[in-house]
Backbone as JSON, one array per atom type, in Angstrom:
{
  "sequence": "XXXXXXXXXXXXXXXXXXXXXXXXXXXXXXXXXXXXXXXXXXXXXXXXXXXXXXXXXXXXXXXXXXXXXXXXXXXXXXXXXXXX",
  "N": [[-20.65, -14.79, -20.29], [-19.11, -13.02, -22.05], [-18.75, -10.85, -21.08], [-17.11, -11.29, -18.91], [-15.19, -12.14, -20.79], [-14.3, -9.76, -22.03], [-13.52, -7.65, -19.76], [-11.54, -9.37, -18.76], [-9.79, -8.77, -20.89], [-9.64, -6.71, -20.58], [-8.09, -5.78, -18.14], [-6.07, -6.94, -18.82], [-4.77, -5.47, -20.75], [-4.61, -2.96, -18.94], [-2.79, -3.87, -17.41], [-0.22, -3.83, -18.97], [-0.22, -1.03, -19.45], [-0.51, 0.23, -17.66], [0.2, -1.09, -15.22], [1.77, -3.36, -12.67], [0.23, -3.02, -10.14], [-2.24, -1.19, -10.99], [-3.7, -2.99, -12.1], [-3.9, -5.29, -10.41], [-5.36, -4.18, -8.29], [-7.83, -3.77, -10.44], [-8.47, -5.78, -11.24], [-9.36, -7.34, -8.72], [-11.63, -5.9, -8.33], [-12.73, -5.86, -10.56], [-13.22, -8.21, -11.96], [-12.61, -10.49, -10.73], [-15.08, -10.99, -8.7], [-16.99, -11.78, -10.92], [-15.99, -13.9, -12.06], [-15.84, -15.5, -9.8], [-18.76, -15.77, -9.62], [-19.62, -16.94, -11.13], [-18.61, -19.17, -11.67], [-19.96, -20.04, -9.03], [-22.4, -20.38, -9.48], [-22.23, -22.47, -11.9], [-20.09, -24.09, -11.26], [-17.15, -25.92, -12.94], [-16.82, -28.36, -12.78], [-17.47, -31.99, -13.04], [-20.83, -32.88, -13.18], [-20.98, -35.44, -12.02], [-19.75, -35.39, -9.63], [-17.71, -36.66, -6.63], [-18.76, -36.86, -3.04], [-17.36, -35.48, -0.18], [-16.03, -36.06, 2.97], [-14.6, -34.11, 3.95], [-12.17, -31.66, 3.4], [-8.87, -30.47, 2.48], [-7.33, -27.63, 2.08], [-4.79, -25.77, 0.98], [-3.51, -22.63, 1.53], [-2.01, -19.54, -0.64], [-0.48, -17.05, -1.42], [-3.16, -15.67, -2.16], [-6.15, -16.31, -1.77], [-8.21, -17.31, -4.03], [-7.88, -19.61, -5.86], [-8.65, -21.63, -3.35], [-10.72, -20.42, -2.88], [-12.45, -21.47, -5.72], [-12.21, -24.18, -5.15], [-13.24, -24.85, -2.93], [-16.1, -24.02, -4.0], [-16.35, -25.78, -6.52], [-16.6, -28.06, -5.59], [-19.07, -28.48, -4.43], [-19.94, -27.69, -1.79], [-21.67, -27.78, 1.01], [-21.16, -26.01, 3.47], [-18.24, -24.6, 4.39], [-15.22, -24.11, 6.33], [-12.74, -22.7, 8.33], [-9.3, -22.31, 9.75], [-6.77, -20.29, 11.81], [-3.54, -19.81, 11.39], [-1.65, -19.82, 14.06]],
  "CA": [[-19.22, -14.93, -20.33], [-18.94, -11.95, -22.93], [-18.48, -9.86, -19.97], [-15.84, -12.14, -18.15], [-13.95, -12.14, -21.41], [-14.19, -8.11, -21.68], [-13.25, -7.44, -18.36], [-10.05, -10.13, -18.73], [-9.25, -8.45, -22.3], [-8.78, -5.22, -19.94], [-7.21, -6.12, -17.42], [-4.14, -7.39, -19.42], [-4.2, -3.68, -20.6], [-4.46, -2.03, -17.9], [-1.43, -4.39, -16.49], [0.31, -3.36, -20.25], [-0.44, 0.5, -19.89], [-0.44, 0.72, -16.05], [1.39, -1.5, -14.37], [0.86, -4.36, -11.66], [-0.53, -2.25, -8.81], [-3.33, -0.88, -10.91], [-4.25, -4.03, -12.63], [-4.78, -5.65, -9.28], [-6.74, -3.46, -8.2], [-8.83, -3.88, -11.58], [-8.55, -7.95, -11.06], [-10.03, -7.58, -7.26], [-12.79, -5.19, -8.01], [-13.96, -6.5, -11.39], [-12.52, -9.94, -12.8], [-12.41, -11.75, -9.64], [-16.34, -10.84, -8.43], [-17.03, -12.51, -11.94], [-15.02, -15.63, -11.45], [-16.37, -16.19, -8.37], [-20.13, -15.75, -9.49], [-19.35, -17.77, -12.64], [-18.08, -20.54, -10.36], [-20.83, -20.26, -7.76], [-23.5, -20.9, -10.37], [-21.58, -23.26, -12.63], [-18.89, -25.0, -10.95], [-16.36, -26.38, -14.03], [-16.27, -29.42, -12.15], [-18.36, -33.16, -13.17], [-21.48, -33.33, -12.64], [-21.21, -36.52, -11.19], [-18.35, -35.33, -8.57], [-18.23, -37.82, -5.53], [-19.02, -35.83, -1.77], [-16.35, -35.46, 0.3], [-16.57, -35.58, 4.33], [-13.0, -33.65, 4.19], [-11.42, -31.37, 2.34], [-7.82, -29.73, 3.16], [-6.42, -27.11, 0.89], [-3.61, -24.91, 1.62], [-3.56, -21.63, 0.89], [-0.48, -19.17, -0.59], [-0.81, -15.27, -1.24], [-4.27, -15.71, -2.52], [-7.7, -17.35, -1.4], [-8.67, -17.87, -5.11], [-8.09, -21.34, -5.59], [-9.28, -22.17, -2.65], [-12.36, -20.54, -3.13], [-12.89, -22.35, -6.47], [-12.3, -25.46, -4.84], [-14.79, -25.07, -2.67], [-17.24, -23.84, -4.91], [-16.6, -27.03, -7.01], [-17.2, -29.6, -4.38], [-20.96, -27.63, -3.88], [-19.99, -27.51, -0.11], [-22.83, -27.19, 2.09], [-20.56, -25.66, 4.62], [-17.1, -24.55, 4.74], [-14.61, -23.15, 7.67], [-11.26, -22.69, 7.94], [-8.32, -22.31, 11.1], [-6.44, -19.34, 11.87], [-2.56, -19.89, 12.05], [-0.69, -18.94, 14.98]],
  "C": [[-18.55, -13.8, -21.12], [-18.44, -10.72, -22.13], [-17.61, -10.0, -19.22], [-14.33, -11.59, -18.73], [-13.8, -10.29, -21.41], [-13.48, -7.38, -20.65], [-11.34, -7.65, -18.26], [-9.39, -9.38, -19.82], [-8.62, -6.62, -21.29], [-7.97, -4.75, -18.86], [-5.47, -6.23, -17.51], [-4.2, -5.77, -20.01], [-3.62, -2.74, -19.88], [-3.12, -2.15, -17.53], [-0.21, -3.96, -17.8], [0.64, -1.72, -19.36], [-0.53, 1.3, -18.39], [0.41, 0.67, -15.03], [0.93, -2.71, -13.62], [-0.25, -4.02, -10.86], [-1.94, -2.05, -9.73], [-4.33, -2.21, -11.25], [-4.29, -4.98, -11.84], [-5.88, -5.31, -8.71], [-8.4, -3.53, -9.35], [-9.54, -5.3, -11.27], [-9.6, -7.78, -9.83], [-11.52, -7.07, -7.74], [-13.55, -5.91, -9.5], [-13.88, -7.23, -12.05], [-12.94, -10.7, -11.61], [-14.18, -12.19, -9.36], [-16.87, -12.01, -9.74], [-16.97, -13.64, -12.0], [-15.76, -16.02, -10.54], [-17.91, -16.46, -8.44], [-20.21, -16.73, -10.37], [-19.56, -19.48, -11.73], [-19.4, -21.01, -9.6], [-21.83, -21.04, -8.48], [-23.29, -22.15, -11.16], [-20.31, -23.53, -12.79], [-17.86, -25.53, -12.37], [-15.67, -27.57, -13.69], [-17.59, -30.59, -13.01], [-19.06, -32.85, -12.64], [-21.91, -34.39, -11.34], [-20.07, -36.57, -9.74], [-18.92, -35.75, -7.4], [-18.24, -36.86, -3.86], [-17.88, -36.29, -1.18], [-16.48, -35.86, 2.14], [-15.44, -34.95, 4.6], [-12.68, -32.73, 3.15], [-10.31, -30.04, 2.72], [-7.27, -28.92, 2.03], [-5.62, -25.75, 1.74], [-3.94, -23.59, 0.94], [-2.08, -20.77, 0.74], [-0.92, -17.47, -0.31], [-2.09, -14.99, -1.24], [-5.55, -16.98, -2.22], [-8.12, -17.7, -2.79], [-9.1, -19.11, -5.33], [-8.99, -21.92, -4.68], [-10.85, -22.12, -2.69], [-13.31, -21.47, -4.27], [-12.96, -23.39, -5.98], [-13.38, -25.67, -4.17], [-16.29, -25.23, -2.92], [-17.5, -25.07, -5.6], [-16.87, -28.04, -6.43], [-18.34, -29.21, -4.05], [-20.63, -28.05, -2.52], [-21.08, -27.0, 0.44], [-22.61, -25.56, 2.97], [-18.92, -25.38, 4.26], [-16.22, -23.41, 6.02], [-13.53, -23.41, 7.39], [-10.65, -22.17, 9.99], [-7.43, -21.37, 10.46], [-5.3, -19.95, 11.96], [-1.93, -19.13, 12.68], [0.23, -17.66, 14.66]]
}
């Protein structure tokens, strides 16, 4: 996690001393990867969390969320629908 927080500690710099644009770019390529591996391995969800046969989540600008969500329900499987 020493590496998570590092990462996050430079990020908010970057977005300080850069701007938005670059400190997206920072977020995508080396915060997010992180997050997402963090997650994959050790969900931040109950143990005991109950299986689902469903699960609908919306999405806005960003897949994030969603991806956590998934990750936390240990989904076998997930898919998704294209809108028109």
């Amino acid at each position: 996690m020493k590496t998570l927080d590092a990462r996050w500690a430079a990020y908010k710099a970057i977005h300080r001393e850069k701007g938005q644009a670059e400190a997206q770019r920072y977020y995508r390529e080396e915060v997010w990867p992180l997050v997402r591996e963090a997650w994959r391995e050790h969900p931040r969800v109950p143990e005991e969390m109950p299986s689902f046969a469903a699960s609908i989540h919306t999405l806005g600008r960003s897949p994030e969320a969603t991806i956590l969500a998934i990750l936390g329900t240990r989904a076998a499987r997930a898919g998704g629908a294209k809108h028109p």
